[in-house]
Amino acid sequence: MNEFSKPIPVADADSATYWEGCREGRLLIQRCSECETLRFPPNRICAACHSDKVKWVEASGKGRVYSWIVVNHPVPREVYGDDVPYAVALIELEEGVRMVSNVIGCDPHAIAADMSVEVVFESGGEGVVLPKFQPMAG
Ligand SMILES: [Zn+2]
């Protein structure tokens, strides 16, 4: 690992199942076992009813672009200089939860609000697999 490598997510007790799902090509979100509220990111306690009983469900992987930015000026340049321009987006899954990710597979300047996207999984290095989103085919 060099001094300027990209940060890699570190799984904790709450998110380990989520990251394992990504390695299997499955986008997992939590559903409260008491009140059925879906939630993301992974959390020990339901914000709606405070229950700690949870089950994992597989999301469809389909969603829409809720908001986004296009990064043109990489910081730090040593790490992200080869990636620009790239898009960081808030994706609203069709299940209703939102997650921060990247939109790939298109000109980042062509991204539009409500654009339909679907998940794809990419290696993030060191055994980590990251969910990213690409424009829906067709
Ligand atoms: Zn709940």
Short mmCIF file of N, CA and C and ligand atoms in Angstrom, two decimals:
data_model
loop_
_atom_site.label_atom_id
_atom_site.label_comp_id
_atom_site.label_asym_id
_atom_site.label_seq_id
_atom_site.Cartn_x
_atom_site.Cartn_y
_atom_site.Cartn_z
N MET A 1 0.85 -1.18 0.00
CA MET A 1 0.00 0.00 0.00
C MET A 1 0.90 1.24 0.00
N ASN A 2 0.65 2.13 -0.95
CA ASN A 2 1.47 3.35 -0.95
C ASN A 2 0.80 4.44 -0.12
N GLU A 3 1.50 5.51 0.02
CA GLU A 3 1.07 6.59 0.90
C GLU A 3 -0.24 7.23 0.44
N PHE A 4 -0.54 7.11 -0.88
CA PHE A 4 -1.69 7.81 -1.43
C PHE A 4 -2.77 6.87 -1.94
N SER A 5 -2.93 5.70 -1.34
CA SER A 5 -3.96 4.78 -1.81
C SER A 5 -5.34 5.29 -1.42
N LYS A 6 -6.34 4.81 -2.15
CA LYS A 6 -7.72 5.22 -1.86
C LYS A 6 -8.20 4.59 -0.57
N PRO A 7 -9.04 5.30 0.16
CA PRO A 7 -9.59 4.71 1.39
C PRO A 7 -10.51 3.55 1.06
N ILE A 8 -10.49 2.53 1.88
CA ILE A 8 -11.31 1.34 1.69
C ILE A 8 -12.25 1.22 2.88
N PRO A 9 -13.54 0.94 2.62
CA PRO A 9 -14.46 0.80 3.75
C PRO A 9 -14.02 -0.32 4.69
N VAL A 10 -14.20 -0.11 5.96
CA VAL A 10 -13.87 -1.12 6.96
C VAL A 10 -15.18 -1.61 7.59
N ALA A 11 -15.43 -2.91 7.47
CA ALA A 11 -16.66 -3.47 8.03
C ALA A 11 -16.61 -3.43 9.55
N ASP A 12 -17.76 -3.14 10.14
CA ASP A 12 -17.88 -3.26 11.60
C ASP A 12 -19.02 -4.24 11.89
N ALA A 13 -19.36 -4.40 13.15
CA ALA A 13 -20.37 -5.39 13.51
C ALA A 13 -21.71 -5.12 12.82
N ASP A 14 -22.04 -3.85 12.61
CA ASP A 14 -23.32 -3.50 11.99
C ASP A 14 -23.30 -3.71 10.48
N SER A 15 -22.15 -3.50 9.84
CA SER A 15 -22.11 -3.50 8.38
C SER A 15 -21.48 -4.75 7.76
N ALA A 16 -20.98 -5.68 8.57
CA ALA A 16 -20.28 -6.84 8.03
C ALA A 16 -21.17 -7.63 7.06
N THR A 17 -22.44 -7.81 7.40
CA THR A 17 -23.36 -8.55 6.53
C THR A 17 -23.56 -7.82 5.21
N TYR A 18 -23.66 -6.50 5.28
CA TYR A 18 -23.80 -5.69 4.06
C TYR A 18 -22.61 -5.90 3.12
N TRP A 19 -21.39 -5.81 3.66
CA TRP A 19 -20.19 -5.95 2.82
C TRP A 19 -20.04 -7.38 2.30
N GLU A 20 -20.46 -8.37 3.09
CA GLU A 20 -20.44 -9.74 2.61
C GLU A 20 -21.41 -9.91 1.44
N GLY A 21 -22.58 -9.27 1.54
CA GLY A 21 -23.53 -9.30 0.43
C GLY A 21 -22.92 -8.71 -0.83
N CYS A 22 -22.22 -7.61 -0.71
CA CYS A 22 -21.57 -7.00 -1.89
C CYS A 22 -20.59 -7.97 -2.52
N ARG A 23 -19.83 -8.69 -1.70
CA ARG A 23 -18.89 -9.67 -2.25
C ARG A 23 -19.61 -10.77 -3.02
N GLU A 24 -20.88 -11.04 -2.65
CA GLU A 24 -21.69 -12.06 -3.33
C GLU A 24 -22.52 -11.47 -4.46
N GLY A 25 -22.36 -10.16 -4.73
CA GLY A 25 -23.15 -9.52 -5.78
C GLY A 25 -24.60 -9.29 -5.38
N ARG A 26 -24.84 -9.12 -4.07
CA ARG A 26 -26.19 -8.87 -3.56
C ARG A 26 -26.19 -7.57 -2.77
N LEU A 27 -27.16 -6.71 -3.07
CA LEU A 27 -27.28 -5.44 -2.36
C LEU A 27 -28.26 -5.64 -1.21
N LEU A 28 -27.73 -5.70 0.01
CA LEU A 28 -28.55 -6.01 1.19
C LEU A 28 -28.85 -4.74 1.98
N ILE A 29 -30.09 -4.64 2.41
CA ILE A 29 -30.50 -3.56 3.31
C ILE A 29 -31.22 -4.19 4.50
N GLN A 30 -31.33 -3.43 5.57
CA GLN A 30 -31.95 -3.96 6.77
C GLN A 30 -33.44 -3.64 6.80
N ARG A 31 -34.21 -4.59 7.36
CA ARG A 31 -35.63 -4.36 7.62
C ARG A 31 -35.87 -4.65 9.10
N CYS A 32 -36.47 -3.70 9.78
CA CYS A 32 -36.79 -3.90 11.19
C CYS A 32 -37.77 -5.06 11.35
N SER A 33 -37.46 -5.99 12.24
CA SER A 33 -38.32 -7.14 12.44
C SER A 33 -39.60 -6.78 13.21
N GLU A 34 -39.59 -5.64 13.87
CA GLU A 34 -40.77 -5.23 14.64
C GLU A 34 -41.75 -4.41 13.80
N CYS A 35 -41.25 -3.36 13.12
CA CYS A 35 -42.16 -2.43 12.42
C CYS A 35 -41.98 -2.46 10.90
N GLU A 36 -41.06 -3.31 10.40
CA GLU A 36 -40.87 -3.52 8.96
C GLU A 36 -40.22 -2.35 8.24
N THR A 37 -39.79 -1.31 8.96
CA THR A 37 -39.15 -0.17 8.31
C THR A 37 -37.80 -0.59 7.72
N LEU A 38 -37.59 -0.23 6.45
CA LEU A 38 -36.30 -0.49 5.81
C LEU A 38 -35.33 0.61 6.20
N ARG A 39 -34.05 0.25 6.30
CA ARG A 39 -33.08 1.29 6.65
C ARG A 39 -31.73 1.02 6.01
N PHE A 40 -31.04 2.12 5.74
CA PHE A 40 -29.68 2.12 5.25
C PHE A 40 -29.10 3.48 5.61
N PRO A 41 -27.83 3.57 6.03
CA PRO A 41 -26.85 2.50 6.18
C PRO A 41 -27.17 1.58 7.36
N PRO A 42 -26.46 0.44 7.40
CA PRO A 42 -26.71 -0.51 8.49
C PRO A 42 -26.55 0.14 9.86
N ASN A 43 -27.48 -0.22 10.73
CA ASN A 43 -27.51 0.39 12.06
C ASN A 43 -28.08 -0.64 13.02
N ARG A 44 -27.67 -0.56 14.26
CA ARG A 44 -28.08 -1.54 15.26
C ARG A 44 -29.53 -1.35 15.69
N ILE A 45 -29.99 -0.10 15.67
CA ILE A 45 -31.30 0.24 16.23
C ILE A 45 -32.19 0.87 15.16
N CYS A 46 -33.46 0.47 15.14
CA CYS A 46 -34.43 1.06 14.22
C CYS A 46 -34.76 2.48 14.68
N ALA A 47 -34.63 3.45 13.77
CA ALA A 47 -34.91 4.83 14.11
C ALA A 47 -36.41 5.06 14.33
N ALA A 48 -37.25 4.18 13.75
CA ALA A 48 -38.70 4.36 13.85
C ALA A 48 -39.26 3.84 15.17
N CYS A 49 -38.76 2.66 15.62
CA CYS A 49 -39.37 2.05 16.82
C CYS A 49 -38.34 1.65 17.88
N HIS A 50 -37.06 1.86 17.59
CA HIS A 50 -35.96 1.60 18.53
C HIS A 50 -35.73 0.11 18.80
N SER A 51 -36.32 -0.75 17.99
CA SER A 51 -36.07 -2.18 18.14
C SER A 51 -34.66 -2.52 17.64
N ASP A 52 -34.05 -3.53 18.27
CA ASP A 52 -32.76 -4.01 17.77
C ASP A 52 -32.92 -5.32 16.99
N LYS A 53 -34.16 -5.72 16.73
CA LYS A 53 -34.40 -6.94 15.95
C LYS A 53 -34.43 -6.59 14.47
N VAL A 54 -33.59 -7.27 13.71
CA VAL A 54 -33.43 -6.87 12.31
C VAL A 54 -33.27 -8.10 11.44
N LYS A 55 -33.71 -8.00 10.20
CA LYS A 55 -33.39 -9.02 9.22
C LYS A 55 -32.85 -8.30 7.98
N TRP A 56 -32.09 -9.04 7.20
CA TRP A 56 -31.50 -8.48 5.98
C TRP A 56 -32.34 -8.92 4.79
N VAL A 57 -32.61 -8.00 3.89
CA VAL A 57 -33.35 -8.32 2.68
C VAL A 57 -32.54 -7.83 1.48
N GLU A 58 -32.69 -8.53 0.37
CA GLU A 58 -31.95 -8.16 -0.82
C GLU A 58 -32.75 -7.13 -1.60
N ALA A 59 -32.14 -5.98 -1.86
CA ALA A 59 -32.78 -4.94 -2.67
C ALA A 59 -32.70 -5.34 -4.14
N SER A 60 -33.58 -4.75 -4.94
CA SER A 60 -33.61 -5.07 -6.37
C SER A 60 -32.35 -4.57 -7.07
N GLY A 61 -31.72 -3.56 -6.48
CA GLY A 61 -30.56 -2.95 -7.14
C GLY A 61 -30.95 -1.86 -8.12
N LYS A 62 -32.25 -1.63 -8.25
CA LYS A 62 -32.73 -0.57 -9.15
C LYS A 62 -33.09 0.66 -8.34
N GLY A 63 -32.84 1.81 -8.95
CA GLY A 63 -33.16 3.05 -8.26
C GLY A 63 -33.10 4.22 -9.21
N ARG A 64 -33.01 5.41 -8.62
CA ARG A 64 -32.93 6.61 -9.45
C ARG A 64 -31.96 7.58 -8.79
N VAL A 65 -31.44 8.46 -9.61
CA VAL A 65 -30.52 9.47 -9.10
C VAL A 65 -31.34 10.53 -8.37
N TYR A 66 -31.09 10.65 -7.07
CA TYR A 66 -31.80 11.64 -6.26
C TYR A 66 -31.06 12.97 -6.29
N SER A 67 -29.73 12.91 -6.19
CA SER A 67 -28.89 14.10 -6.23
C SER A 67 -27.49 13.65 -6.59
N TRP A 68 -26.66 14.57 -7.07
CA TRP A 68 -25.31 14.18 -7.44
C TRP A 68 -24.42 15.41 -7.59
N ILE A 69 -23.12 15.14 -7.56
CA ILE A 69 -22.14 16.14 -7.92
C ILE A 69 -21.17 15.49 -8.90
N VAL A 70 -20.52 16.31 -9.72
CA VAL A 70 -19.45 15.83 -10.59
C VAL A 70 -18.15 16.43 -10.09
N VAL A 71 -17.22 15.55 -9.75
CA VAL A 71 -15.92 16.00 -9.26
C VAL A 71 -15.00 16.25 -10.46
N ASN A 72 -14.54 17.48 -10.60
CA ASN A 72 -13.63 17.85 -11.68
C ASN A 72 -12.23 18.16 -11.16
N HIS A 73 -12.15 18.50 -9.87
CA HIS A 73 -10.88 18.88 -9.27
C HIS A 73 -10.56 17.88 -8.16
N PRO A 74 -9.72 16.89 -8.47
CA PRO A 74 -9.48 15.80 -7.52
C PRO A 74 -8.68 16.24 -6.30
N VAL A 75 -9.13 15.81 -5.14
CA VAL A 75 -8.42 16.09 -3.88
C VAL A 75 -8.35 14.79 -3.09
N PRO A 76 -7.18 14.30 -2.77
CA PRO A 76 -5.90 14.79 -3.27
C PRO A 76 -5.64 14.31 -4.70
N ARG A 77 -4.97 15.13 -5.46
CA ARG A 77 -4.72 14.82 -6.87
C ARG A 77 -3.95 13.51 -7.03
N GLU A 78 -3.05 13.19 -6.10
CA GLU A 78 -2.24 11.96 -6.20
C GLU A 78 -3.13 10.71 -6.18
N VAL A 79 -4.31 10.81 -5.57
CA VAL A 79 -5.18 9.65 -5.43
C VAL A 79 -6.25 9.61 -6.52
N TYR A 80 -6.86 10.75 -6.79
CA TYR A 80 -8.04 10.76 -7.67
C TYR A 80 -7.80 11.43 -9.02
N GLY A 81 -6.56 11.82 -9.29
CA GLY A 81 -6.26 12.53 -10.53
C GLY A 81 -6.63 11.77 -11.79
N ASP A 82 -6.51 10.46 -11.77
CA ASP A 82 -6.84 9.66 -12.96
C ASP A 82 -8.33 9.40 -13.10
N ASP A 83 -9.11 9.74 -12.10
CA ASP A 83 -10.54 9.38 -12.09
C ASP A 83 -11.45 10.50 -12.59
N VAL A 84 -11.00 11.73 -12.54
CA VAL A 84 -11.88 12.85 -12.87
C VAL A 84 -12.13 12.91 -14.37
N PRO A 85 -13.31 13.39 -14.80
CA PRO A 85 -14.42 13.71 -13.92
C PRO A 85 -15.15 12.44 -13.48
N TYR A 86 -15.65 12.44 -12.25
CA TYR A 86 -16.47 11.31 -11.77
C TYR A 86 -17.64 11.85 -10.95
N ALA A 87 -18.66 11.01 -10.83
CA ALA A 87 -19.88 11.44 -10.17
C ALA A 87 -20.04 10.75 -8.82
N VAL A 88 -20.36 11.54 -7.82
CA VAL A 88 -20.78 11.03 -6.52
C VAL A 88 -22.27 11.33 -6.42
N ALA A 89 -23.04 10.28 -6.19
CA ALA A 89 -24.49 10.46 -6.27
C ALA A 89 -25.20 9.89 -5.05
N LEU A 90 -26.34 10.48 -4.75
CA LEU A 90 -27.26 9.93 -3.76
C LEU A 90 -28.31 9.16 -4.57
N ILE A 91 -28.32 7.84 -4.39
CA ILE A 91 -29.23 6.98 -5.14
C ILE A 91 -30.40 6.61 -4.25
N GLU A 92 -31.60 6.82 -4.74
CA GLU A 92 -32.78 6.36 -4.02
C GLU A 92 -33.20 5.03 -4.62
N LEU A 93 -33.04 3.97 -3.83
CA LEU A 93 -33.43 2.64 -4.30
C LEU A 93 -34.95 2.56 -4.42
N GLU A 94 -35.43 1.65 -5.26
CA GLU A 94 -36.89 1.56 -5.41
C GLU A 94 -37.56 1.12 -4.12
N GLU A 95 -36.78 0.56 -3.19
CA GLU A 95 -37.32 0.21 -1.87
C GLU A 95 -37.50 1.45 -0.99
N GLY A 96 -36.90 2.58 -1.40
CA GLY A 96 -37.13 3.84 -0.68
C GLY A 96 -35.94 4.37 0.10
N VAL A 97 -34.95 3.51 0.39
CA VAL A 97 -33.79 4.01 1.13
C VAL A 97 -32.80 4.65 0.15
N ARG A 98 -31.96 5.51 0.67
CA ARG A 98 -30.98 6.21 -0.17
C ARG A 98 -29.58 5.81 0.24
N MET A 99 -28.69 5.73 -0.75
CA MET A 99 -27.28 5.44 -0.46
C MET A 99 -26.37 6.27 -1.35
N VAL A 100 -25.24 6.65 -0.78
CA VAL A 100 -24.23 7.40 -1.52
C VAL A 100 -23.38 6.40 -2.30
N SER A 101 -23.17 6.68 -3.56
CA SER A 101 -22.37 5.80 -4.41
C SER A 101 -21.80 6.63 -5.56
N ASN A 102 -21.35 5.93 -6.58
CA ASN A 102 -20.89 6.57 -7.81
C ASN A 102 -21.81 6.14 -8.94
N VAL A 103 -22.04 7.04 -9.90
CA VAL A 103 -22.68 6.66 -11.15
C VAL A 103 -21.57 6.50 -12.17
N ILE A 104 -21.52 5.32 -12.78
CA ILE A 104 -20.47 4.99 -13.75
C ILE A 104 -21.13 4.56 -15.06
N GLY A 105 -20.31 4.37 -16.07
CA GLY A 105 -20.81 3.85 -17.33
C GLY A 105 -21.50 4.87 -18.20
N CYS A 106 -21.29 6.14 -17.88
CA CYS A 106 -21.84 7.21 -18.73
C CYS A 106 -21.01 8.47 -18.48
N ASP A 107 -21.17 9.44 -19.37
CA ASP A 107 -20.53 10.74 -19.15
C ASP A 107 -21.13 11.35 -17.89
N PRO A 108 -20.32 11.63 -16.88
CA PRO A 108 -20.89 12.17 -15.63
C PRO A 108 -21.67 13.46 -15.85
N HIS A 109 -21.33 14.20 -16.90
CA HIS A 109 -22.05 15.45 -17.15
C HIS A 109 -23.41 15.19 -17.79
N ALA A 110 -23.70 13.93 -18.16
CA ALA A 110 -25.00 13.58 -18.75
C ALA A 110 -25.98 13.06 -17.70
N ILE A 111 -25.54 12.97 -16.46
CA ILE A 111 -26.43 12.49 -15.39
C ILE A 111 -27.54 13.51 -15.17
N ALA A 112 -28.73 13.00 -14.97
CA ALA A 112 -29.89 13.87 -14.76
C ALA A 112 -30.68 13.41 -13.54
N ALA A 113 -31.42 14.32 -12.95
CA ALA A 113 -32.28 13.99 -11.82
C ALA A 113 -33.29 12.93 -12.25
N ASP A 114 -33.53 11.98 -11.37
CA ASP A 114 -34.49 10.89 -11.60
C ASP A 114 -34.04 9.88 -12.64
N MET A 115 -32.80 9.99 -13.11
CA MET A 115 -32.30 9.01 -14.07
C MET A 115 -32.37 7.61 -13.45
N SER A 116 -32.88 6.66 -14.21
CA SER A 116 -32.98 5.29 -13.72
C SER A 116 -31.61 4.61 -13.78
N VAL A 117 -31.24 3.98 -12.67
CA VAL A 117 -29.93 3.33 -12.58
C VAL A 117 -30.10 1.95 -11.95
N GLU A 118 -29.09 1.13 -12.15
CA GLU A 118 -29.07 -0.20 -11.52
C GLU A 118 -27.68 -0.46 -10.98
N VAL A 119 -27.63 -1.30 -9.96
CA VAL A 119 -26.38 -1.54 -9.27
C VAL A 119 -25.45 -2.43 -10.10
N VAL A 120 -24.17 -2.16 -10.00
CA VAL A 120 -23.13 -3.05 -10.50
C VAL A 120 -22.08 -3.11 -9.39
N PHE A 121 -21.38 -4.21 -9.32
CA PHE A 121 -20.41 -4.37 -8.24
C PHE A 121 -19.00 -4.33 -8.81
N GLU A 122 -18.15 -3.53 -8.18
CA GLU A 122 -16.76 -3.37 -8.64
C GLU A 122 -15.82 -3.63 -7.48
N SER A 123 -14.68 -4.20 -7.80
CA SER A 123 -13.66 -4.39 -6.77
C SER A 123 -13.15 -3.04 -6.28
N GLY A 124 -13.09 -2.91 -4.97
CA GLY A 124 -12.52 -1.72 -4.38
C GLY A 124 -11.09 -1.97 -3.89
N GLY A 125 -10.58 -3.18 -4.16
CA GLY A 125 -9.25 -3.55 -3.70
C GLY A 125 -9.29 -4.19 -2.33
N GLU A 126 -8.29 -4.99 -2.05
CA GLU A 126 -8.13 -5.63 -0.74
C GLU A 126 -9.37 -6.41 -0.31
N GLY A 127 -10.03 -7.09 -1.26
CA GLY A 127 -11.16 -7.95 -0.94
C GLY A 127 -12.47 -7.23 -0.73
N VAL A 128 -12.48 -5.91 -0.89
CA VAL A 128 -13.71 -5.15 -0.72
C VAL A 128 -14.39 -4.97 -2.08
N VAL A 129 -15.70 -5.20 -2.12
CA VAL A 129 -16.48 -5.00 -3.34
C VAL A 129 -17.45 -3.85 -3.08
N LEU A 130 -17.46 -2.89 -4.01
CA LEU A 130 -18.26 -1.67 -3.84
C LEU A 130 -19.46 -1.69 -4.79
N PRO A 131 -20.64 -1.34 -4.27
CA PRO A 131 -21.79 -1.18 -5.16
C PRO A 131 -21.73 0.19 -5.84
N LYS A 132 -21.83 0.16 -7.16
CA LYS A 132 -21.91 1.41 -7.92
C LYS A 132 -23.14 1.31 -8.82
N PHE A 133 -23.49 2.41 -9.47
CA PHE A 133 -24.72 2.42 -10.25
C PHE A 133 -24.45 2.90 -11.67
N GLN A 134 -25.11 2.24 -12.62
CA GLN A 134 -24.97 2.60 -14.02
C GLN A 134 -26.36 2.86 -14.60
N PRO A 135 -26.42 3.63 -15.69
CA PRO A 135 -27.73 3.87 -16.29
C PRO A 135 -28.41 2.55 -16.63
N MET A 136 -29.71 2.51 -16.41
CA MET A 136 -30.48 1.29 -16.69
C MET A 136 -30.45 1.02 -18.19
N ALA A 137 -30.18 -0.24 -18.54
CA ALA A 137 -30.15 -0.62 -19.95
C ALA A 137 -31.53 -0.44 -20.55
N GLY A 138 -31.56 0.01 -21.80
CA GLY A 138 -32.84 0.19 -22.50
C GLY A 138 -33.44 1.48 -22.05
ZN ZN B 1 -38.73 -0.62 13.76
#
